[in-house]
Coordinates of C-alpha atoms and ligand atoms in Angstrom, one line a residue:
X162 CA 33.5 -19.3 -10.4
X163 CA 30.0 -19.2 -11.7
X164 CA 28.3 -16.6 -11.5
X165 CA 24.7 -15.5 -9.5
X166 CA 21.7 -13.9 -10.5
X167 CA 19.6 -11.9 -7.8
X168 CA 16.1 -11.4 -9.2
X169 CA 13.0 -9.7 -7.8
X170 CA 10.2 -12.1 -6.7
X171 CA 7.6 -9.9 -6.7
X172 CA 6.6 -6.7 -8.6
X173 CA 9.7 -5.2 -7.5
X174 CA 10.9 -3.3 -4.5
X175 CA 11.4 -6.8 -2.7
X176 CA 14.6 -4.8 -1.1
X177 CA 17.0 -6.6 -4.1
X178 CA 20.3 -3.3 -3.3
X179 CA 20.0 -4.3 0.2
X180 CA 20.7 -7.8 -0.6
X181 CA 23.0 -7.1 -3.3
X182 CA 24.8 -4.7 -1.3
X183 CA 24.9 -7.5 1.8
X184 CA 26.6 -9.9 -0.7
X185 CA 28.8 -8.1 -2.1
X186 CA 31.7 -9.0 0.7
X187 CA 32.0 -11.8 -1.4
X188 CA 31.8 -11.0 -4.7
X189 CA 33.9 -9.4 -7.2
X190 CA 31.8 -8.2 -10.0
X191 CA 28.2 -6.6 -9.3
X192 CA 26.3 -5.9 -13.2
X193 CA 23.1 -4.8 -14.2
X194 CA 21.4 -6.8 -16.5
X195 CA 18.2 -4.9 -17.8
X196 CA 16.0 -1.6 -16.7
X197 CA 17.0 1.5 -15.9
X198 CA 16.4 4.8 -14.2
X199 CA 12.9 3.4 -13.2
X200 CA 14.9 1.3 -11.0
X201 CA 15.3 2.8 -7.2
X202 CA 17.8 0.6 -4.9
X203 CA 18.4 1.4 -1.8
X204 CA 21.7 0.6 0.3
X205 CA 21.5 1.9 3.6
X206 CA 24.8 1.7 5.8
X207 CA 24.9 3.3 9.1
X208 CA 22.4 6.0 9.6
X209 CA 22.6 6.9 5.4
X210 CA 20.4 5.6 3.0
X211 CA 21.8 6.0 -0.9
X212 CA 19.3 5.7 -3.5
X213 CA 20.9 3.6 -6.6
X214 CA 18.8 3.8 -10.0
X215 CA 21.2 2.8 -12.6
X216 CA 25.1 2.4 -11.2
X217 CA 25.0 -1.5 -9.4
X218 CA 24.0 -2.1 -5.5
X219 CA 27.5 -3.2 -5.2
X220 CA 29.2 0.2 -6.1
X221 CA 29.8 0.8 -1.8
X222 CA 32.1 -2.2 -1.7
X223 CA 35.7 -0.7 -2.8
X224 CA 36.8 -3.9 -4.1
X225 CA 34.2 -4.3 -6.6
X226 CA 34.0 -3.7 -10.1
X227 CA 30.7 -2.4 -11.0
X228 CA 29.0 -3.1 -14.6
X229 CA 26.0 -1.6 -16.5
X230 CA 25.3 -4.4 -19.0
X231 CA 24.0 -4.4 -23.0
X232 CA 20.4 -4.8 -21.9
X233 CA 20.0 -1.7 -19.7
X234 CA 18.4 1.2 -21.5
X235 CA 20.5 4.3 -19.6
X236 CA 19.9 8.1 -18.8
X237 CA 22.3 10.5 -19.2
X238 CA 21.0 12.9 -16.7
X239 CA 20.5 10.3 -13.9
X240 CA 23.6 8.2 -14.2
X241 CA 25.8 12.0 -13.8
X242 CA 23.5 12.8 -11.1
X243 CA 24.5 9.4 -9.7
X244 CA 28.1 9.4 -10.3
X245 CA 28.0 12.9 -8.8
X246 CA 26.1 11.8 -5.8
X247 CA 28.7 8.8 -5.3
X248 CA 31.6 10.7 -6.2
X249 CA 30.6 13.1 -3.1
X250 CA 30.6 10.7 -0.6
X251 CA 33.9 10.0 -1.3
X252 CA 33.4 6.8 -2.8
X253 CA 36.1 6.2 -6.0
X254 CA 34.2 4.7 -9.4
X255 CA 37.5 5.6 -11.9
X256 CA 38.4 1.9 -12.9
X257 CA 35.6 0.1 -10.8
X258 CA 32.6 1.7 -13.0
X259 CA 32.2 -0.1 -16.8
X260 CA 29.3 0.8 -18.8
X261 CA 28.3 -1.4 -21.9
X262 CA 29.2 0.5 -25.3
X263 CA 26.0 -1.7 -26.2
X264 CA 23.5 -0.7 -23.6
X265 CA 21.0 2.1 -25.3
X266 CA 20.6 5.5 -24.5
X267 CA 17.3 7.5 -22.8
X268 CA 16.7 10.5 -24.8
X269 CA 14.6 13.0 -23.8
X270 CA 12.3 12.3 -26.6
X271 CA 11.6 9.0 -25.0
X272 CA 10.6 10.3 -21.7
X273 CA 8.1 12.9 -23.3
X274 CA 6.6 9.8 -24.8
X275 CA 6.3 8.6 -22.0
X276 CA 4.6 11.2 -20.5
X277 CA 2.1 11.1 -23.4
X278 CA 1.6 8.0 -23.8
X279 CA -0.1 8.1 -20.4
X280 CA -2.5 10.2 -21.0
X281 CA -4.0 7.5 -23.5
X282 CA -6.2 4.7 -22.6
X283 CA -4.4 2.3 -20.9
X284 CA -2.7 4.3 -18.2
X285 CA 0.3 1.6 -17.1
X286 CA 1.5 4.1 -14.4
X287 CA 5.1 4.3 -15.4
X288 CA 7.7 5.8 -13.7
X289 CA 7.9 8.3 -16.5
X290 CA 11.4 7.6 -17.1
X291 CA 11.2 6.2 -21.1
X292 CA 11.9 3.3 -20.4
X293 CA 9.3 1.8 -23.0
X294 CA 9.9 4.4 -25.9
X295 CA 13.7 3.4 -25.2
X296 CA 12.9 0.0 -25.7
X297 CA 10.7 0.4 -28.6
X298 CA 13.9 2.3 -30.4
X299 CA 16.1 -1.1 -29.4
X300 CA 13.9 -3.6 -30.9
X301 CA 12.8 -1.0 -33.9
X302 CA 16.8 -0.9 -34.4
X303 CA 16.4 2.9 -34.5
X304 CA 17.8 3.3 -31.2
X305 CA 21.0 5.4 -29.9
X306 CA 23.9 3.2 -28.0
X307 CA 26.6 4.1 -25.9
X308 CA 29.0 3.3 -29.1
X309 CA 27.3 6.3 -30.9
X310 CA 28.7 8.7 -28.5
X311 CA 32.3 7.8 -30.0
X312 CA 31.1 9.5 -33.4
X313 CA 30.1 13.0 -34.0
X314 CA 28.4 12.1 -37.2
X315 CA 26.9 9.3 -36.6
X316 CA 25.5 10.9 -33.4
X317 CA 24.7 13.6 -35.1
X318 CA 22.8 11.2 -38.2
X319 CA 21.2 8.8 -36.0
X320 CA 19.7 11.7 -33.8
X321 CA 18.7 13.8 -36.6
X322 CA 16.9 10.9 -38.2
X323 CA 14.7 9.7 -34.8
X324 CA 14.5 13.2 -34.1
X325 CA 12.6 14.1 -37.3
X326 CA 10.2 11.0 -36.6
X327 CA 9.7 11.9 -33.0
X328 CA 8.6 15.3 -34.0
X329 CA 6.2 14.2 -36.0
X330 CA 4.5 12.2 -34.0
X331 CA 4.8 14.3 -31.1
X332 CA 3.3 17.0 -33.0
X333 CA 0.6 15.6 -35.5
X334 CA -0.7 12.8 -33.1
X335 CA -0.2 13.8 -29.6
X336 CA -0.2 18.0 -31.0
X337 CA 3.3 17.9 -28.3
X338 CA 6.3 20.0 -28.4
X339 CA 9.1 19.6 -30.9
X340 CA 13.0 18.8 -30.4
X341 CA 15.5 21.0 -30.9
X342 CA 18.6 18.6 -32.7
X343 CA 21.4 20.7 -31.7
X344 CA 20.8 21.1 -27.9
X345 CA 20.4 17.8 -27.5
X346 CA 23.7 16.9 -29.6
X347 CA 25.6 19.6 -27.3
X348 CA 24.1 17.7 -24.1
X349 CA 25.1 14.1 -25.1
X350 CA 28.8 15.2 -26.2
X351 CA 29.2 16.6 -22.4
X352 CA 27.8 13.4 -21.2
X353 CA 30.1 11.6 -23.4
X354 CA 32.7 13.6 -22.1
X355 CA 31.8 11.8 -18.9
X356 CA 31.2 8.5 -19.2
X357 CA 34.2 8.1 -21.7
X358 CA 36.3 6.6 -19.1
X359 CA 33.9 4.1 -18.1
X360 CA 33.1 2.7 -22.1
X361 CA 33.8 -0.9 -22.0
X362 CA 33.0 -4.2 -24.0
X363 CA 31.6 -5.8 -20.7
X364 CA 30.6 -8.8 -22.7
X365 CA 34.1 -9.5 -23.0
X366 CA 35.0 -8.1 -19.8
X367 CA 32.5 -10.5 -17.8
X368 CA 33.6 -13.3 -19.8
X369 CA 37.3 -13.0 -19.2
X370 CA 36.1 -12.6 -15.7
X371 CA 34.2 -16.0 -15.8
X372 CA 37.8 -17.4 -16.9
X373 CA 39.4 -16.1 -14.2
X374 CA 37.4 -17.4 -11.8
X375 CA 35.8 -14.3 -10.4
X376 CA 32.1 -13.9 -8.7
X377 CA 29.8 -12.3 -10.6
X378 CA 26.5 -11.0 -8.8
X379 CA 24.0 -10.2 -11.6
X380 CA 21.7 -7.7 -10.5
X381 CA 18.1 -7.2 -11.5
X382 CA 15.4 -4.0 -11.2
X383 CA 11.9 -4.7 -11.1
X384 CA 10.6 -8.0 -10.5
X385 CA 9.4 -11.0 -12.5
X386 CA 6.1 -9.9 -12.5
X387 CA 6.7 -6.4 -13.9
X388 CA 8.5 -8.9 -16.9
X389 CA 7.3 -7.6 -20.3
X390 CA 6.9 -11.5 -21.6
X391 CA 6.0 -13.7 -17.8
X392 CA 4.4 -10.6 -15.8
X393 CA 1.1 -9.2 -15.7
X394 CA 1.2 -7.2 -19.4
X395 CA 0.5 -4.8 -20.4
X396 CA 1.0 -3.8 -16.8
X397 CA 5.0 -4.3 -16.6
X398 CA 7.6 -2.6 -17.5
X399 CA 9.2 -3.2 -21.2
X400 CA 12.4 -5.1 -20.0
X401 CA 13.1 -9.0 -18.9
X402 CA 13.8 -9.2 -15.0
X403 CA 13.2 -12.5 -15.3
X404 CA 16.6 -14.7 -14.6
X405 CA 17.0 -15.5 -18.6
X406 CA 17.2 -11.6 -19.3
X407 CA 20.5 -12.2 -17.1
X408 CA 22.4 -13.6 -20.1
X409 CA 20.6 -11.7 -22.8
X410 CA 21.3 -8.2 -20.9
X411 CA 25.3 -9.0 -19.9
X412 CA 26.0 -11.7 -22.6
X413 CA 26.8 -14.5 -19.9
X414 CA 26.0 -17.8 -21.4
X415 CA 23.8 -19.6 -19.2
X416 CA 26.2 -22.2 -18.2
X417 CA 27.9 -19.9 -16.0
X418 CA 24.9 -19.6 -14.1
X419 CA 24.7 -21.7 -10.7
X420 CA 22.4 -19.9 -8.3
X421 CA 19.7 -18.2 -8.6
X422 CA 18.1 -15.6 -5.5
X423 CA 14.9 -14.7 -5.4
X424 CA 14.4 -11.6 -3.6
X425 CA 11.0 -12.1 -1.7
X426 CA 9.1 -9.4 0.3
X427 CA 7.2 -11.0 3.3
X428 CA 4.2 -9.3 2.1
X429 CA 3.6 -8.0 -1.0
X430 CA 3.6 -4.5 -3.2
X431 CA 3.0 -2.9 -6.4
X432 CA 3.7 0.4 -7.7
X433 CA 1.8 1.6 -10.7
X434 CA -1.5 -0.4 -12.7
X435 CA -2.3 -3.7 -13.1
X436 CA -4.1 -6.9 -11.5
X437 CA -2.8 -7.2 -7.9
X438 CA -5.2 -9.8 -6.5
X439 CA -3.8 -9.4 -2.7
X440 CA -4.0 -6.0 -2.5
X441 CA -5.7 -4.6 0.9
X442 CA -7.5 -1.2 0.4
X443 CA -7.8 -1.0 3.8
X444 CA -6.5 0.0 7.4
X445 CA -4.2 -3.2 7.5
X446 CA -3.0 -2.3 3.9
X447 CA -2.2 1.3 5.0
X448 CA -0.2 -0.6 8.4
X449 CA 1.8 -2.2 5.6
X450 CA 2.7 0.9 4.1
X451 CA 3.3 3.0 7.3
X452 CA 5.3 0.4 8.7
X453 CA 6.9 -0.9 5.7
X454 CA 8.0 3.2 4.5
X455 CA 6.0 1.7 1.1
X456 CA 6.5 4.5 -1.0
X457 CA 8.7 4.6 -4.3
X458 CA 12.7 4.8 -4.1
X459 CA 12.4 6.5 -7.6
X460 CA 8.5 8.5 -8.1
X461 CA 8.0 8.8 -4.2
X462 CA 4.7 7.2 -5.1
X463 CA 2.2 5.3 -2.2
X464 CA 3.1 1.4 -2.8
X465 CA -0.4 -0.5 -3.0
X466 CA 0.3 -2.9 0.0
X467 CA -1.3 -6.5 0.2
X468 CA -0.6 -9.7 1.9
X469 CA 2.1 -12.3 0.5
X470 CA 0.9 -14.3 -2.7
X471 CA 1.9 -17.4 -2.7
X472 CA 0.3 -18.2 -6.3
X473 CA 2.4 -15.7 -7.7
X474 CA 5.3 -16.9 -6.0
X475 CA 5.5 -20.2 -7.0
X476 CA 5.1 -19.1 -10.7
X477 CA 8.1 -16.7 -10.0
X478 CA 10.2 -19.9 -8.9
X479 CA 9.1 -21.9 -11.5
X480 CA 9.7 -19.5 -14.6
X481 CA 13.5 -17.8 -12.3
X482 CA 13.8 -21.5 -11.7
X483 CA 14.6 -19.6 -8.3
X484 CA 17.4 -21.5 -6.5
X485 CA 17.1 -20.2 -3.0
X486 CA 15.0 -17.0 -1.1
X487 CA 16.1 -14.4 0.3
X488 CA 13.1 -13.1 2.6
X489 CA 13.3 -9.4 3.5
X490 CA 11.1 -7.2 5.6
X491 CA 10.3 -9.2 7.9
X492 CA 10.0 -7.1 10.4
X493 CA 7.9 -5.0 9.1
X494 CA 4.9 -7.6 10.5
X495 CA 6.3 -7.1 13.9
X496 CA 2.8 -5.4 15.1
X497 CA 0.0 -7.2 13.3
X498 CA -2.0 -9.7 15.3
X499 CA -2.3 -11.8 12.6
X500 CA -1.0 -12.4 9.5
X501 CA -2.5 -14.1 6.1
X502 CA -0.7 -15.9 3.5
X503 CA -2.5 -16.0 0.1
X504 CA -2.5 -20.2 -0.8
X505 CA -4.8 -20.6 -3.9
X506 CA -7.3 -18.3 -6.0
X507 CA -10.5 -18.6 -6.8
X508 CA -12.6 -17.8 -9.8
X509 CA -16.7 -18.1 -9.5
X510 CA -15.7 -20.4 -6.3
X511 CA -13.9 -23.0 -8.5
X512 CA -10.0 -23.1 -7.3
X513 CA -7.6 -21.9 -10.0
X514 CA -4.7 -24.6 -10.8
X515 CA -2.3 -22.2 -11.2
X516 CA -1.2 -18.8 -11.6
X517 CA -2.1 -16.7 -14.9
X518 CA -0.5 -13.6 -16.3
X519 CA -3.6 -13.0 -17.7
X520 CA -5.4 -9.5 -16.3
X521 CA -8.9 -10.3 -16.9
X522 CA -8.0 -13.5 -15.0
X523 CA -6.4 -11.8 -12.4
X524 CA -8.9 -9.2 -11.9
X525 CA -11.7 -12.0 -11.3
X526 CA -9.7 -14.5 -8.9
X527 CA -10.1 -14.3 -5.0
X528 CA -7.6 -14.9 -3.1
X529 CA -7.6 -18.1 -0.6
X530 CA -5.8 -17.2 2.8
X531 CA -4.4 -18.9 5.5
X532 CA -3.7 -16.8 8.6
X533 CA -0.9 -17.1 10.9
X534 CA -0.3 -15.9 14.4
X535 CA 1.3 -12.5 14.6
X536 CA 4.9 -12.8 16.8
X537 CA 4.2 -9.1 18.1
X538 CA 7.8 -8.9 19.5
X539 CA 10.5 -6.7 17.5
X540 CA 13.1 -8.5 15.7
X541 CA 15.4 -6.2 14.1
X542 CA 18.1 -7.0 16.5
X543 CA 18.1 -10.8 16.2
X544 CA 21.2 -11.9 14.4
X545 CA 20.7 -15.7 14.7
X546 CA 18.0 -18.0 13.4
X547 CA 17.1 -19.9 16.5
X548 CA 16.6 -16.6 18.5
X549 CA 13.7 -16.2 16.5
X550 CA 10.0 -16.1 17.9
X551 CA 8.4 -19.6 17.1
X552 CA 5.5 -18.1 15.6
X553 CA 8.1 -16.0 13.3
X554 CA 10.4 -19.3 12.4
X555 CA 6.7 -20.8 11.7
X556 CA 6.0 -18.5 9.2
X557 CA 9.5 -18.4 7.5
X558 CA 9.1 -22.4 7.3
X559 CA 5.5 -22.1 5.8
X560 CA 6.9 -19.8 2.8
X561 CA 9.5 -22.4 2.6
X562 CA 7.1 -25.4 2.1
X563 CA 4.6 -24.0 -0.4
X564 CA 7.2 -22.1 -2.4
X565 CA 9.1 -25.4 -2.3
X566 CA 12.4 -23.4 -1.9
X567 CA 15.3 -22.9 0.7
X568 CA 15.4 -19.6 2.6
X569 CA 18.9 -18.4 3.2
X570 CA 18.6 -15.1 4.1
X571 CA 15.8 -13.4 6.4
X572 CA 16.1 -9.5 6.2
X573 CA 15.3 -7.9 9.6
X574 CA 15.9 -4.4 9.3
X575 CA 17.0 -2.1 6.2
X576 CA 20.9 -2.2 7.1
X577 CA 23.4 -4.2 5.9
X578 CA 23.8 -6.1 9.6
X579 CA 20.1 -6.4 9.8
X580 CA 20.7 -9.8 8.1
X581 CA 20.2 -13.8 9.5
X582 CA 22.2 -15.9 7.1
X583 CA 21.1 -19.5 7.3
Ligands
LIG677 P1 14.6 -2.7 -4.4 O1 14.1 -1.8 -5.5 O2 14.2 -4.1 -4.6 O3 16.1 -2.5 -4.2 O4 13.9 -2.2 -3.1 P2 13.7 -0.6 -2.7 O5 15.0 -0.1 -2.2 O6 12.9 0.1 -3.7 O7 12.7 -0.8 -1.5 C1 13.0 -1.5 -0.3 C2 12.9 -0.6 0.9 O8 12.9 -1.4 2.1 C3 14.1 0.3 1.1 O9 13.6 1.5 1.7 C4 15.0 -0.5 2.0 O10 15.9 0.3 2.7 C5 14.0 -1.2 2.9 N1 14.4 -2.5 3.4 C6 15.1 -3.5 2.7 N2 15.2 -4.6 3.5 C7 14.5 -4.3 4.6 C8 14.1 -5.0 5.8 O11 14.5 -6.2 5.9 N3 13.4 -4.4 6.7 C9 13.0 -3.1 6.6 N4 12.2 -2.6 7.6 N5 13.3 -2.4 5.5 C10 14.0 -3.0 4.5
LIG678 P1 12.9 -1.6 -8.7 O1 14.1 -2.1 -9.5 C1 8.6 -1.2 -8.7 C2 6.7 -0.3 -12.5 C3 6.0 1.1 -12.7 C4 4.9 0.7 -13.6 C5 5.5 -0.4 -14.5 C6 6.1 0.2 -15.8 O2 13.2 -0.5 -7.8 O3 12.3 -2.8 -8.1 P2 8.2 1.7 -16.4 O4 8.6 3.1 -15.9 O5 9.2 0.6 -16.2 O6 7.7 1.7 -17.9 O7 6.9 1.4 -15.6 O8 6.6 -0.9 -13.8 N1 8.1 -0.2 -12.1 C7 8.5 -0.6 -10.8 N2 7.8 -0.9 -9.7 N3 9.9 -1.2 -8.7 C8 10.6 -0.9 -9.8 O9 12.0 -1.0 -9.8 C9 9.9 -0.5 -10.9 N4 10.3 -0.1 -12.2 C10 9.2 0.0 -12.9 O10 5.5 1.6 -11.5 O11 3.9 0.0 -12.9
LIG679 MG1 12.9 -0.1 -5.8

């Protein structure tokens, strides 16, 4: 069975463990593919919500096997506060729960880079989790993996060596604490103690699966336009969301890949920096956020709230190669009059062809709207496609034509049964 690749659309948030979570029924395997604790999924079943930032959206379905994959970077501290949270709602991860001896480690050097690094120039507005410093150890080939865990001394080596470089940056350019070796050696081993279990070639594991015919659901954080090579850099995030980082991050050729789900917001938000040409600093923008409960799953931060961009969007599908939509939050639009759709951009009033990364470009383009009639009726209880307001259907079928893509899937509500399969 080949295997799927859920991707956000946007600049993440898009609602990607609600959708994960929903398909999960029929799946067997859910894995990560890049990221990590800056990630915030949220799965909400029956009155609970559960906050996921590293363990997979498909970790509430007992018959699924739940991997963290090569490509995501992964914190000590949040995945045991995350295996304790799941663990206490009763939920079983021994033998469901396999963690890449590949995927790298956060250290907490990385996230007091992090921290510093913000205070520089360019203020990205990271979630402060180290995700870039991690990454910048991966590609520097300095960095600590899972494997290293296995081995006192080469633990011990590796982390004495980066240690010793961190400290003197920390201190001589940012004038920043320094690290004490040992305690962090003595916290690692109990972590290692921990995750032990769970150590796994998934490269091989996912593979064999592939043989045997299981469904794999690969799971991206962010969204493509948070992608370090196609977003809006340097405001992204220092991983590949993108649909390609599927195979790079789990080590699934791309011939096992057959569908593709772009995880669409019906509007559109970005946490953090960058270019956002939609954005709404207004009263309607703050109705977005209200409404739409925009405010981060991971920093708790206000979500800069703007209409849908349908520029961006149609980049997205083009470089996910996006085979169908999922559309979520739908109802959140339940109460506005009217509702604009973002069709082209302007620069000095000459249309722009097509979406650019760029941020200078960005920054200068105005957006071109088309406004559609609000439905004002509430429709988190409609279960089938036809019961939709026209008006509501008329929107869902404009996305459809200018993204040129198939919506399956219209999210009405945050629960799992809050879902209109098409
Ligand atoms: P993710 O990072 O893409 O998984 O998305 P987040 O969990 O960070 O943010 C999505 C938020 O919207 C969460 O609070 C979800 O519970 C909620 N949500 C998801 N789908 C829907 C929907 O269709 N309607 C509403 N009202 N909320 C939704
Ligand atoms: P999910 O998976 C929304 C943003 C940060 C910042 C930029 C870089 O829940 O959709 P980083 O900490 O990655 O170095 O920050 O990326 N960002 C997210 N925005 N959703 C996320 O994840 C995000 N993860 C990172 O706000 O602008
Ligand atoms: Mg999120």
């Amino acid at each position: 069975m080949p295997a799927t690749i859920i991707v956000g659309a946007q600049w993440g948030d898009e609602g990607k463990g609600k959708i994960v979570d929903m398909l999960s029924d029929e799946i067997d395997i859910v894995a990560r593919y890049q990221g990590g604790a800056n990630a915030g999924h949220t799965v909400v079943i029956g009155d609970k919500e559960y906050v996921l930032h590293l363990i997979p959206s498909g970790i509430f379905h007992k018959h699924v096997a739940c991997v963290i994959g090569n490509g995501v970077v992964i914190d000590p501290v949040a995945l045991m506060d995350e295996i304790a949270m799941i663990k206490s709602f009763g939920i079983k991860i021994d033998g469901r729960l396999f963690i890449s001896h590949n995927a790298h480690l956060i250290m907490p050097y990385h996230k007091m880079l992090d921290a510093i690094r913000e205070k520089g120039a360019v203020k990205i507005g990271t979630t402060g989790r180290g995700i870039g410093p991690a990454y910048i150890d991966k590609y520097m080939r300095t960095g600590i993996r899972v494997v290293d865990l296995l081995n006192r001394k080469t633990l011990s080596d590796k982390l004495k060596a980066n240690i010793e470089e961190k400290n003197q940056i920390l201190s001589k350019i940012y004038g920043g604490v320094e690290i004490d070796v040992d305690k962090i050696i003595a916290e690692y081993q109990e972590f290692d103690k921990l995750i032990d279990p769970f150590i796994t070639d998934t490269t091989l594991y996912l593979n064999n699966a592939l043989k045997k015919k299981k469904r794999i659901l690969a799971e991206g954080a962010q969204g493509a336009l948070l992608d370090v090579d196609h977003g809006t850099y340097p405001f992204v995030t220092s991983s590949s969301p993108t649909s390609g980082g599927a195979c790079t991050g789990l080590g699934i050729p791309p011939t096992a890949i057959n569908r593709i789900i772009g995880i669409v917001k019906a509007y559109s938000t970005r946490v953090g920096n960058g270019p956002f040409p939609t954005e709404l600093q207004d009263a309607t923008g703050e109705k977005l956020r209200a409404i739409g409960g925009e405010y981060g799953a991971t920093t708790g931060r206000p979500r800069r709230c703007g209409w849908l961009d349908m520029v961006s969007l149609e980049y997205s599908v083009m470089v996910n190669g996006i085979s169908e939509i999922a559309l979520t939050k739908l109802d959140v639009l339940d109460e506005f009059d009217e509702i604009a759709v973002c069709t082209g951009y302007t620069v000095d009033d000459k249309p722009l062809k097509s979406f650019s990364s760029n941020v200078a470009t960005l920054d200068a383009v105005k957006p071109v709207y088309k406004k559609f009639k609000g439905w004002k009726e509430n429709i988190t209880g409609i279960r089938k496609y036809k019961k939709l307001p026209a008006a509501t259907i008329k929107y869902i079928e404009a996305i459809e034509k200018l993204s040129g893509t198939r919506i399956s899937l219209v999210s009405v509500g945050a629960r799992r049964d809050q879902t209109i399969v098409r």
